[in-house]
mmCIF file of C-alpha atoms in Angstrom:
data_model
loop_
_atom_site.group_PDB
_atom_site.id
_atom_site.type_symbol
_atom_site.label_atom_id
_atom_site.label_comp_id
_atom_site.label_asym_id
_atom_site.label_seq_id
_atom_site.Cartn_x
_atom_site.Cartn_y
_atom_site.Cartn_z
ATOM 1 C CA MET V 1401 -13.996 -28.949 25.179
ATOM 2 C CA PHE V 1402 -15.053 -25.747 23.437
ATOM 3 C CA GLN V 1403 -16.001 -24.189 26.777
ATOM 4 C CA ALA V 1404 -12.601 -25.122 28.216
ATOM 5 C CA PHE V 1405 -10.826 -23.533 25.256
ATOM 6 C CA LYS V 1406 -12.976 -20.405 25.580
ATOM 7 C CA GLU V 1407 -12.135 -20.054 29.270
ATOM 8 C CA TRP V 1408 -8.423 -20.534 28.559
ATOM 9 C CA PHE V 1409 -8.481 -18.057 25.637
ATOM 10 C CA TRP V 1410 -10.056 -15.291 27.717
ATOM 11 C CA LEU V 1411 -7.847 -15.709 30.784
ATOM 12 C CA GLU V 1412 -7.366 -12.333 32.400
ATOM 13 C CA ARG V 1413 -3.596 -12.763 32.665
ATOM 14 C CA PHE V 1414 -3.416 -12.874 28.861
ATOM 15 C CA TRP V 1415 -5.404 -9.722 28.208
ATOM 16 C CA LEU V 1416 -5.307 -7.482 31.281
ATOM 17 C CA PRO V 1417 -2.726 -6.029 33.666
ATOM 18 C CA PRO V 1418 -2.320 -8.085 36.866
ATOM 19 C CA THR V 1419 -4.470 -5.750 38.966
ATOM 20 C CA MET V 1420 -7.457 -5.771 36.608
ATOM 21 C CA LYS V 1421 -10.271 -8.207 35.967
ATOM 22 C CA TRP V 1422 -12.971 -8.479 33.298
ATOM 23 C CA SER V 1423 -15.495 -7.464 35.932
ATOM 24 C CA ASP V 1424 -13.800 -4.041 36.080
ATOM 25 C CA LEU V 1425 -14.963 -3.457 32.499
ATOM 26 C CA GLU V 1426 -18.620 -4.289 33.013
ATOM 27 C CA ASP V 1427 -21.133 -1.563 32.182
ATOM 28 C CA HIS V 1428 -22.378 0.466 35.133
ATOM 29 C CA ASP V 1429 -24.090 3.776 35.857
ATOM 30 C CA GLY V 1430 -24.866 4.304 32.183
ATOM 31 C CA LEU V 1431 -21.193 3.900 31.186
ATOM 32 C CA VAL V 1432 -20.394 1.422 28.416
ATOM 33 C CA PHE V 1433 -17.048 -0.357 28.103
ATOM 34 C CA VAL V 1434 -15.617 -2.303 25.175
ATOM 35 C CA LYS V 1435 -16.638 -5.939 24.751
ATOM 36 C CA PRO V 1436 -15.412 -8.533 22.237
ATOM 37 C CA SER V 1437 -19.056 -9.213 21.322
ATOM 38 C CA HIS V 1438 -19.252 -5.716 19.797
ATOM 39 C CA LEU V 1439 -17.094 -6.952 16.922
ATOM 40 C CA TYR V 1440 -19.803 -9.325 15.690
ATOM 41 C CA MET V 1441 -21.583 -6.357 14.150
ATOM 42 C CA THR V 1442 -18.699 -5.655 11.771
ATOM 43 C CA ILE V 1443 -19.776 -8.586 9.564
ATOM 44 C CA PRO V 1444 -23.325 -7.374 8.740
ATOM 45 C CA TYR V 1445 -21.950 -3.827 8.451
ATOM 46 C CA ALA V 1446 -19.425 -5.135 5.909
ATOM 47 C CA PHE V 1447 -22.182 -6.603 3.732
ATOM 48 C CA LEU V 1448 -24.078 -3.331 4.013
ATOM 49 C CA LEU V 1449 -20.964 -1.533 2.752
ATOM 50 C CA LEU V 1450 -20.819 -3.910 -0.224
ATOM 51 C CA VAL V 1451 -24.366 -2.879 -1.144
ATOM 52 C CA ILE V 1452 -23.485 0.800 -0.743
ATOM 53 C CA ARG V 1453 -20.382 0.243 -2.840
ATOM 54 C CA TYR V 1454 -22.433 -1.233 -5.679
ATOM 55 C CA PHE V 1455 -24.625 1.846 -5.912
ATOM 56 C CA PHE V 1456 -21.665 4.182 -5.404
ATOM 57 C CA GLU V 1457 -19.751 2.655 -8.318
ATOM 58 C CA LYS V 1458 -22.837 2.676 -10.534
ATOM 59 C CA PHE V 1459 -24.220 6.147 -9.828
ATOM 60 C CA ILE V 1460 -21.154 8.127 -8.719
ATOM 61 C CA ALA V 1461 -17.894 6.500 -9.825
ATOM 62 C CA THR V 1462 -19.068 5.660 -13.348
ATOM 63 C CA PRO V 1463 -20.322 9.193 -14.194
ATOM 64 C CA VAL V 1464 -17.100 10.644 -12.766
ATOM 65 C CA ALA V 1465 -15.073 8.241 -14.895
ATOM 66 C CA LYS V 1466 -16.976 9.198 -18.031
ATOM 67 C CA ALA V 1467 -16.497 12.892 -17.212
ATOM 68 C CA LEU V 1468 -12.748 12.215 -17.075
ATOM 69 C CA GLY V 1469 -12.874 10.437 -20.434
ATOM 70 C CA ILE V 1470 -12.681 6.849 -19.179
ATOM 71 C CA GLN V 1471 -14.946 4.647 -21.258
ATOM 72 C CA LYS V 1472 -15.494 0.927 -21.367
ATOM 73 C CA PRO V 1473 -13.437 -0.202 -24.375
ATOM 74 C CA VAL V 1474 -14.957 -2.156 -27.221
ATOM 75 C CA GLN V 1475 -12.630 -4.972 -28.183
ATOM 76 C CA LYS V 1476 -12.370 -5.469 -31.938
ATOM 77 C CA ILE V 1477 -12.004 -9.183 -32.476
ATOM 78 C CA ILE V 1478 -13.128 -11.383 -35.360
ATOM 79 C CA PRO V 1479 -14.818 -14.607 -34.153
ATOM 80 C CA ASN V 1480 -12.749 -17.672 -35.003
ATOM 81 C CA THR V 1481 -13.841 -21.138 -33.847
ATOM 82 C CA ILE V 1482 -10.406 -22.752 -34.220
ATOM 83 C CA LEU V 1483 -8.602 -20.045 -32.283
ATOM 84 C CA GLU V 1484 -11.359 -19.858 -29.672
ATOM 85 C CA ASN V 1485 -11.167 -23.592 -28.972
ATOM 86 C CA PHE V 1486 -7.404 -23.349 -28.608
ATOM 87 C CA PHE V 1487 -7.762 -20.298 -26.338
ATOM 88 C CA LYS V 1488 -9.922 -22.269 -23.879
ATOM 89 C CA ASN V 1489 -6.981 -24.621 -23.257
ATOM 90 C CA SER V 1490 -4.072 -22.213 -23.607
ATOM 91 C CA THR V 1491 -4.298 -18.428 -23.602
ATOM 92 C CA ARG V 1492 -0.645 -18.056 -24.591
ATOM 93 C CA PRO V 1493 0.247 -20.332 -27.505
ATOM 94 C CA LEU V 1494 3.854 -21.203 -28.287
ATOM 95 C CA GLN V 1495 5.461 -20.043 -31.495
ATOM 96 C CA SER V 1496 5.051 -23.518 -32.979
ATOM 97 C CA ASP V 1497 1.338 -23.410 -32.098
ATOM 98 C CA ILE V 1498 0.973 -19.997 -33.728
ATOM 99 C CA TYR V 1499 2.532 -21.311 -36.938
ATOM 100 C CA GLY V 1500 0.134 -24.270 -37.064
ATOM 101 C CA LEU V 1501 -2.917 -22.138 -36.217
ATOM 102 C CA ALA V 1502 -1.985 -19.624 -38.887
ATOM 103 C CA LYS V 1503 -1.916 -22.410 -41.479
ATOM 104 C CA LYS V 1504 -5.274 -23.813 -40.345
ATOM 105 C CA CYS V 1505 -6.991 -20.418 -40.338
ATOM 106 C CA ASN V 1506 -5.284 -19.096 -43.465
ATOM 107 C CA LEU V 1507 -3.917 -16.144 -41.494
ATOM 108 C CA THR V 1508 -0.489 -14.695 -40.937
ATOM 109 C CA GLU V 1509 1.340 -15.432 -37.701
ATOM 110 C CA ARG V 1510 1.110 -11.742 -36.818
ATOM 111 C CA GLN V 1511 -2.683 -11.843 -37.177
ATOM 112 C CA VAL V 1512 -2.900 -14.913 -34.927
ATOM 113 C CA GLU V 1513 -0.737 -13.248 -32.262
ATOM 114 C CA ARG V 1514 -2.900 -10.134 -32.438
ATOM 115 C CA TRP V 1515 -6.102 -12.215 -32.119
ATOM 116 C CA PHE V 1516 -4.824 -13.936 -28.953
ATOM 117 C CA ARG V 1517 -3.678 -10.629 -27.481
ATOM 118 C CA ARG V 1518 -7.067 -9.034 -28.021
ATOM 119 C CA ARG V 1519 -8.839 -12.148 -26.759
ATOM 120 C CA ARG V 1520 -6.790 -12.039 -23.533
ATOM 121 C CA ASN V 1521 -7.644 -8.381 -23.127
ATOM 122 C CA GLN V 1522 -11.333 -9.274 -23.265
ATOM 123 C CA GLU V 1523 -10.845 -11.369 -20.143
ATOM 124 C CA ARG V 1524 -9.078 -8.593 -18.266
ATOM 125 C CA PRO V 1525 -10.797 -5.833 -16.324
ATOM 126 C CA CYS V 1526 -10.922 -2.533 -18.148
ATOM 127 C CA ARG V 1527 -9.722 0.808 -16.845
ATOM 128 C CA LEU V 1528 -13.302 1.741 -15.982
ATOM 129 C CA LYS V 1529 -13.581 -1.103 -13.470
ATOM 130 C CA LYS V 1530 -10.205 -0.227 -11.978
ATOM 131 C CA PHE V 1531 -11.273 3.395 -11.658
ATOM 132 C CA GLN V 1532 -14.530 2.403 -9.947
ATOM 133 C CA GLU V 1533 -12.684 0.363 -7.330
ATOM 134 C CA VAL V 1534 -10.095 3.061 -6.679
ATOM 135 C CA CYS V 1535 -12.779 5.758 -6.513
ATOM 136 C CA TRP V 1536 -14.657 3.768 -3.853
ATOM 137 C CA ARG V 1537 -11.524 3.305 -1.747
ATOM 138 C CA PHE V 1538 -10.654 7.003 -2.119
ATOM 139 C CA ALA V 1539 -14.134 8.064 -0.995
ATOM 140 C CA PHE V 1540 -14.116 5.798 2.030
ATOM 141 C CA TYR V 1541 -10.556 6.635 3.100
ATOM 142 C CA LEU V 1542 -11.555 10.296 2.876
ATOM 143 C CA LEU V 1543 -14.611 9.625 5.040
ATOM 144 C CA LEU V 1544 -12.540 7.670 7.574
ATOM 145 C CA SER V 1545 -9.875 10.381 7.729
ATOM 146 C CA VAL V 1546 -12.397 13.161 8.297
ATOM 147 C CA ALA V 1547 -14.151 11.054 10.933
ATOM 148 C CA GLY V 1548 -10.843 10.204 12.596
ATOM 149 C CA VAL V 1549 -9.750 13.820 12.831
ATOM 150 C CA ALA V 1550 -13.172 14.869 14.141
ATOM 151 C CA PHE V 1551 -13.178 12.097 16.754
ATOM 152 C CA LEU V 1552 -9.562 12.379 17.912
ATOM 153 C CA TYR V 1553 -8.313 15.947 17.569
ATOM 154 C CA ASP V 1554 -9.235 17.003 21.121
ATOM 155 C CA LYS V 1555 -8.320 13.717 22.816
ATOM 156 C CA PRO V 1556 -5.007 12.968 24.610
ATOM 157 C CA TRP V 1557 -2.401 11.050 22.639
ATOM 158 C CA ALA V 1558 -2.321 8.167 25.078
ATOM 159 C CA TYR V 1559 -4.894 6.610 27.353
ATOM 160 C CA ASP V 1560 -4.888 2.874 27.873
ATOM 161 C CA PHE V 1561 -4.506 0.279 30.600
ATOM 162 C CA TRP V 1562 -1.124 1.469 31.846
ATOM 163 C CA GLN V 1563 -2.700 4.746 32.955
ATOM 164 C CA VAL V 1564 -5.338 2.756 34.829
ATOM 165 C CA TRP V 1565 -2.428 1.022 36.563
ATOM 166 C CA ASN V 1566 -1.052 4.455 37.490
ATOM 167 C CA GLY V 1567 -4.291 5.509 39.192
ATOM 168 C CA TYR V 1568 -6.242 7.161 36.372
ATOM 169 C CA PRO V 1569 -9.974 6.400 36.213
ATOM 170 C CA ARG V 1570 -11.134 3.794 33.708
ATOM 171 C CA GLN V 1571 -12.298 5.371 30.481
ATOM 172 C CA PRO V 1572 -15.720 4.292 29.149
ATOM 173 C CA LEU V 1573 -16.263 3.685 25.458
ATOM 174 C CA LEU V 1574 -17.236 6.817 23.562
ATOM 175 C CA PRO V 1575 -19.817 6.590 20.736
ATOM 176 C CA SER V 1576 -17.312 8.208 18.351
ATOM 177 C CA GLN V 1577 -14.722 5.530 19.155
ATOM 178 C CA TYR V 1578 -17.280 2.793 18.662
ATOM 179 C CA TRP V 1579 -18.385 3.993 15.231
ATOM 180 C CA TYR V 1580 -14.849 4.762 14.094
ATOM 181 C CA TYR V 1581 -13.801 1.189 14.870
ATOM 182 C CA MET V 1582 -16.943 -0.272 13.353
ATOM 183 C CA LEU V 1583 -16.512 1.691 10.110
ATOM 184 C CA GLU V 1584 -12.827 0.839 9.788
ATOM 185 C CA MET V 1585 -13.177 -2.861 10.513
ATOM 186 C CA SER V 1586 -16.315 -3.239 8.399
ATOM 187 C CA PHE V 1587 -14.508 -1.565 5.507
ATOM 188 C CA TYR V 1588 -11.594 -3.996 5.708
ATOM 189 C CA TRP V 1589 -13.977 -6.936 5.981
ATOM 190 C CA SER V 1590 -15.771 -5.706 2.852
ATOM 191 C CA LEU V 1591 -12.433 -5.422 1.003
ATOM 192 C CA THR V 1592 -11.614 -8.972 2.066
ATOM 193 C CA PHE V 1593 -14.992 -10.304 0.910
ATOM 194 C CA SER V 1594 -14.672 -8.572 -2.477
ATOM 195 C CA LEU V 1595 -11.147 -9.799 -3.259
ATOM 196 C CA GLY V 1596 -12.586 -12.564 -5.418
ATOM 197 C CA SER V 1597 -14.502 -10.150 -7.661
ATOM 198 C CA ASP V 1598 -12.106 -7.197 -7.625
ATOM 199 C CA VAL V 1599 -9.351 -6.692 -10.179
ATOM 200 C CA LYS V 1600 -6.750 -9.424 -9.743
ATOM 201 C CA ARG V 1601 -3.362 -7.814 -9.227
ATOM 202 C CA LYS V 1602 0.093 -9.223 -8.779
ATOM 203 C CA ASP V 1603 -0.041 -8.522 -5.048
ATOM 204 C CA PHE V 1604 -3.308 -10.429 -4.536
ATOM 205 C CA LEU V 1605 -1.818 -12.643 -1.812
ATOM 206 C CA ALA V 1606 -0.186 -9.638 -0.167
ATOM 207 C CA ASN V 1607 -3.591 -7.933 -0.080
ATOM 208 C CA VAL V 1608 -5.158 -10.930 1.622
ATOM 209 C CA VAL V 1609 -2.404 -10.952 4.247
ATOM 210 C CA HIS V 1610 -2.631 -7.177 4.686
ATOM 211 C CA HIS V 1611 -6.413 -7.152 5.202
ATOM 212 C CA LEU V 1612 -6.312 -10.054 7.657
ATOM 213 C CA ALA V 1613 -3.382 -8.502 9.552
ATOM 214 C CA ALA V 1614 -5.227 -5.179 9.781
ATOM 215 C CA LEU V 1615 -8.353 -6.920 11.072
ATOM 216 C CA SER V 1616 -6.279 -8.895 13.573
ATOM 217 C CA LEU V 1617 -4.594 -5.768 14.910
ATOM 218 C CA MET V 1618 -7.851 -3.822 15.189
ATOM 219 C CA SER V 1619 -9.681 -6.762 16.800
ATOM 220 C CA PHE V 1620 -6.943 -7.336 19.341
ATOM 221 C CA SER V 1621 -6.637 -3.659 20.274
ATOM 222 C CA TRP V 1622 -10.414 -3.571 20.780
ATOM 223 C CA CYS V 1623 -10.605 -6.701 22.905
ATOM 224 C CA ALA V 1624 -7.638 -5.645 25.052
ATOM 225 C CA ASN V 1625 -9.126 -2.142 25.428
ATOM 226 C CA TYR V 1626 -6.251 -0.388 23.656
ATOM 227 C CA ILE V 1627 -8.847 1.851 22.016
ATOM 228 C CA ARG V 1628 -6.837 5.047 21.937
ATOM 229 C CA SER V 1629 -3.810 3.322 20.441
ATOM 230 C CA GLY V 1630 -5.936 1.551 17.852
ATOM 231 C CA THR V 1631 -7.643 4.726 16.669
ATOM 232 C CA LEU V 1632 -4.300 6.521 16.333
ATOM 233 C CA VAL V 1633 -2.871 3.701 14.214
ATOM 234 C CA MET V 1634 -5.925 3.846 11.938
ATOM 235 C CA ILE V 1635 -5.878 7.608 11.363
ATOM 236 C CA VAL V 1636 -2.117 7.629 10.709
ATOM 237 C CA HIS V 1637 -2.605 5.123 7.884
ATOM 238 C CA ASP V 1638 -5.818 6.501 6.400
ATOM 239 C CA VAL V 1639 -4.575 10.043 5.793
ATOM 240 C CA ALA V 1640 -1.853 8.834 3.419
ATOM 241 C CA ASP V 1641 -4.044 6.374 1.527
ATOM 242 C CA ILE V 1642 -6.294 9.207 0.346
ATOM 243 C CA TRP V 1643 -3.496 10.658 -1.774
ATOM 244 C CA LEU V 1644 -2.425 7.294 -3.170
ATOM 245 C CA GLU V 1645 -5.931 6.388 -4.310
ATOM 246 C CA SER V 1646 -6.485 9.839 -5.829
ATOM 247 C CA ALA V 1647 -3.194 9.527 -7.728
ATOM 248 C CA LYS V 1648 -4.383 6.205 -9.147
ATOM 249 C CA MET V 1649 -7.691 7.743 -10.206
ATOM 250 C CA PHE V 1650 -5.973 10.424 -12.260
ATOM 251 C CA SER V 1651 -3.461 7.904 -13.595
ATOM 252 C CA TYR V 1652 -6.326 5.858 -15.069
ATOM 253 C CA ALA V 1653 -7.804 9.077 -16.465
ATOM 254 C CA GLY V 1654 -4.507 9.886 -18.185
ATOM 255 C CA TRP V 1655 -3.870 13.070 -16.181
ATOM 256 C CA LYS V 1656 -0.175 12.334 -15.745
ATOM 257 C CA LYS V 1657 0.913 15.685 -14.285
ATOM 258 C CA THR V 1658 -1.894 15.660 -11.726
ATOM 259 C CA CYS V 1659 -1.064 12.055 -10.903
ATOM 260 C CA ASN V 1660 2.599 12.957 -10.372
ATOM 261 C CA VAL V 1661 1.748 15.839 -8.039
ATOM 262 C CA LEU V 1662 -0.667 13.720 -5.991
ATOM 263 C CA PHE V 1663 1.832 10.898 -5.751
ATOM 264 C CA LEU V 1664 4.519 13.258 -4.491
ATOM 265 C CA ILE V 1665 2.068 14.550 -1.862
ATOM 266 C CA PHE V 1666 1.331 10.931 -0.918
ATOM 267 C CA THR V 1667 5.058 10.283 -0.557
ATOM 268 C CA VAL V 1668 5.521 13.241 1.800
ATOM 269 C CA VAL V 1669 2.465 12.314 3.890
ATOM 270 C CA PHE V 1670 3.540 8.651 3.940
ATOM 271 C CA PHE V 1671 7.008 9.391 5.267
ATOM 272 C CA VAL V 1672 5.777 11.932 7.838
ATOM 273 C CA THR V 1673 3.053 9.650 9.218
ATOM 274 C CA ARG V 1674 4.975 6.354 9.004
ATOM 275 C CA PHE V 1675 8.459 7.477 10.016
ATOM 276 C CA VAL V 1676 7.775 10.411 12.357
ATOM 277 C CA ILE V 1677 4.305 10.276 13.897
ATOM 278 C CA PHE V 1678 3.949 6.493 14.078
ATOM 279 C CA PRO V 1679 7.271 5.634 15.796
ATOM 280 C CA PHE V 1680 7.805 8.787 17.906
ATOM 281 C CA TRP V 1681 4.221 9.258 19.076
ATOM 282 C CA VAL V 1682 2.182 6.079 18.656
ATOM 283 C CA LEU V 1683 4.875 3.478 19.318
ATOM 284 C CA HIS V 1684 6.267 5.602 22.118
ATOM 285 C CA CYS V 1685 2.850 5.590 23.813
ATOM 286 C CA THR V 1686 2.336 1.841 23.401
ATOM 287 C CA LEU V 1687 5.889 0.541 23.865
ATOM 288 C CA ILE V 1688 7.793 2.950 26.127
ATOM 289 C CA MET V 1689 5.258 4.714 28.349
ATOM 290 C CA PRO V 1690 3.739 1.517 29.842
ATOM 291 C CA LEU V 1691 7.141 0.469 31.176
ATOM 292 C CA TYR V 1692 7.004 3.360 33.632
ATOM 293 C CA TYR V 1693 3.826 1.936 35.180
ATOM 294 C CA LEU V 1694 3.745 -1.854 34.966
ATOM 295 C CA GLU V 1695 5.571 -5.035 34.159
ATOM 296 C CA PRO V 1696 5.094 -6.301 30.576
ATOM 297 C CA PHE V 1697 2.246 -8.785 30.158
ATOM 298 C CA PHE V 1698 0.943 -10.789 27.217
ATOM 299 C CA SER V 1699 -1.383 -8.296 25.513
ATOM 300 C CA TYR V 1700 1.237 -5.543 25.878
ATOM 301 C CA LEU V 1701 3.870 -7.745 24.209
ATOM 302 C CA PHE V 1702 1.548 -9.060 21.513
ATOM 303 C CA LEU V 1703 0.202 -5.639 20.545
ATOM 304 C CA ASN V 1704 3.645 -4.082 20.309
ATOM 305 C CA LEU V 1705 4.977 -7.042 18.364
ATOM 306 C CA GLN V 1706 2.282 -6.407 15.747
ATOM 307 C CA LEU V 1707 3.083 -2.693 15.685
ATOM 308 C CA LEU V 1708 6.809 -3.344 15.280
ATOM 309 C CA ILE V 1709 6.099 -5.709 12.376
ATOM 310 C CA LEU V 1710 3.918 -2.971 10.917
ATOM 311 C CA GLN V 1711 6.807 -0.508 11.242
ATOM 312 C CA ALA V 1712 9.073 -2.983 9.451
ATOM 313 C CA LEU V 1713 6.525 -3.087 6.610
ATOM 314 C CA HIS V 1714 6.645 0.712 6.531
ATOM 315 C CA PHE V 1715 10.373 0.544 5.809
ATOM 316 C CA TYR V 1716 9.732 -1.992 3.051
ATOM 317 C CA TRP V 1717 7.007 0.100 1.424
ATOM 318 C CA GLY V 1718 9.075 3.257 1.852
ATOM 319 C CA TYR V 1719 11.917 1.590 -0.030
ATOM 320 C CA LEU V 1720 9.555 0.628 -2.866
ATOM 321 C CA ILE V 1721 8.127 4.157 -3.033
ATOM 322 C CA LEU V 1722 11.583 5.745 -3.256
ATOM 323 C CA LYS V 1723 12.592 3.186 -5.856
ATOM 324 C CA MET V 1724 9.491 3.960 -7.910
ATOM 325 C CA ILE V 1725 10.063 7.709 -7.654
ATOM 326 C CA LYS V 1726 13.613 7.277 -8.863
ATOM 327 C CA LYS V 1727 12.470 5.099 -11.742
ATOM 328 C CA ASN V 1728 9.258 6.826 -12.804
ATOM 329 C CA ILE V 1729 9.153 10.414 -11.541
ATOM 330 C CA LEU V 1730 12.445 11.195 -13.206
ATOM 331 C CA LYS V 1731 10.970 9.786 -16.402
ATOM 332 C CA LYS V 1732 7.737 11.739 -15.790
ATOM 333 C CA ASN V 1733 5.726 8.525 -15.887
ATOM 334 C CA ILE V 1734 3.957 7.538 -12.668
ATOM 335 C CA LYS V 1735 2.146 4.217 -12.751
ATOM 336 C CA ASP V 1736 -0.031 2.374 -10.265
ATOM 337 C CA VAL V 1737 2.410 0.360 -8.171
ATOM 338 C CA ARG V 1738 -0.186 -2.429 -7.901
ATOM 339 C CA SER V 1739 -1.165 -2.578 -11.564
ATOM 340 C CA ASP V 1740 -0.514 -5.491 -13.845
ATOM 341 C CA ASN V 1741 2.475 -4.346 -15.884
ATOM 342 C CA GLU V 1742 2.046 -7.109 -18.394
ATOM 343 C CA GLU V 1743 -1.508 -6.016 -19.079
ATOM 344 C CA GLU V 1744 -0.434 -2.400 -19.549
ATOM 345 C CA GLU V 1745 2.355 -3.432 -21.910
ATOM 346 C CA GLU V 1746 -0.101 -5.428 -24.008
ATOM 347 C CA GLU V 1747 -2.586 -2.548 -24.050
ATOM 348 C CA GLU V 1748 0.156 -0.150 -25.177
ATOM 349 C CA GLU V 1749 1.304 -2.602 -27.821
ATOM 350 C CA GLU V 1750 -2.301 -2.986 -28.982
ATOM 351 C CA GLU V 1751 -2.670 0.795 -29.256
ATOM 352 C CA GLU V 1752 0.587 1.029 -31.201
ATOM 353 C CA GLU V 1753 -0.601 -1.677 -33.589
ATOM 354 C CA GLU V 1754 -3.891 0.147 -34.164
ATOM 355 C CA GLU V 1755 -1.993 3.379 -34.840
ATOM 356 C CA GLU V 1756 0.294 1.495 -37.190
ATOM 357 C CA GLU V 1757 -2.683 0.020 -39.058
ATOM 358 C CA THR V 1758 -4.282 3.472 -39.291
ATOM 359 C CA THR V 1759 -1.053 4.951 -40.615
ATOM 360 C CA LYS V 1760 -0.679 2.181 -43.152
ATOM 361 C CA GLY V 1761 -4.258 2.744 -44.266
ATOM 362 C CA LYS V 1762 -3.573 6.432 -44.787
ATOM 363 C CA ASP V 1763 -0.392 5.603 -46.661
ATOM 364 C CA ARG V 1764 -2.278 3.238 -48.957
ATOM 365 C CA ASP V 1765 -4.873 5.936 -49.634
ATOM 366 C CA CYS V 1766 -2.149 8.420 -50.419
ATOM 367 C CA LEU V 1767 -0.393 5.994 -52.711
ATOM 368 C CA LYS V 1768 -3.645 5.147 -54.439
ATOM 369 C CA ASN V 1769 -4.725 8.761 -54.880
ATOM 370 C CA GLY V 1770 -1.257 10.168 -55.472
ATOM 371 C CA LEU V 1771 0.888 7.690 -57.330
ATOM 372 C CA GLY V 1772 -2.013 6.093 -59.171
ATOM 373 C CA THR V 1773 -3.597 9.249 -60.604
ATOM 374 C CA ASN V 1774 -1.630 12.360 -59.723
ATOM 375 C CA LYS V 1775 2.023 11.406 -59.318
ATOM 376 C CA HIS V 1776 3.086 15.061 -59.389
ATOM 377 C CA LEU V 1777 1.262 15.670 -56.060
ATOM 378 C CA ILE V 1778 4.113 13.879 -54.196
ATOM 379 C CA PRO V 1779 7.217 15.892 -55.064
ATOM 380 C CA ASN V 1780 10.702 14.557 -54.412
ATOM 381 C CA GLY V 1781 9.284 11.108 -53.682
ATOM 382 C CA GLN V 1782 7.651 12.213 -50.366
ATOM 383 C CA HIS V 1783 4.079 11.392 -49.364
ATOM 384 C CA GLY V 1784 1.727 14.312 -48.986
ATOM 385 C CA HIS V 1785 -1.036 13.842 -46.373
#
């Protein structure tokens, strides 16, 4: 049964133009052509990247973070058995629960709320971990972009099966194309494998779908020998992601002006690559040009369907980017579009509370030293600090 399914799945009429057969893509005379079996290597490469990532985050990303002033925070929380037991069952107590817990622990309701807020923050990833993840993605997107430009800059924009149909010779697989695909797919596999341990964001499910969709598109383009089209799609997306990840890095470091500038650069690159280069060059080569040479067949339709869905996602993300610019750039406050807003609000509230406590402490010292012993040091009823 499995053999029958395998034979049906790899039918030539699904994957190849009518005049081609799988035998036309067999290696000969030292020339190597793409094979689906090549993709098996992306899995061990992905695990190798996870190992490299571990050492990168430890020995490169962490020192860079510390140089930018990002430290692992020390949560100030007083151990409390009653509150801890309640926290294990409910991290967000109701107001009635807070009242009862305050009575049991001989604390004020405000102190109980603050304890639960700080306890929740202990369970959340700190800015250092977020920075490490973003720094790794930035470094690899930069590597992929440089590799993509080096591999593709002197190649024609389009060369796939429809040119074979028109009489062009079949193109063998180049080593640069092989390694570019392997790096890109292995990277996305590694991101998929690490989703469980990475920072949980609100778009967790969207990330899963995105990674699997990217792997599906790259795998299909490889198996159907749309190598040139696949590499162009990858480079068009990677060059914009560099700027987004770098903007996030400086956002976590608190360099707001630098973050704003980098995000604006990302916006320009995003719109140029997604709304000019992608539709008028890449989609034109995959969707329009083949119609001059051959009748549509399954792999042509399936590939272009995926690319059109991808273009629809570009419009969606472009709308969100413009909306964020309108909301945040005008207020001079860029934030990571994938960050947990609730967490940031709680962190800001926690910082405000600590500042308030510090201010109150200073006020008490002033009152003690001024009003208690030297009342004349505070003229006109104003505190002197």
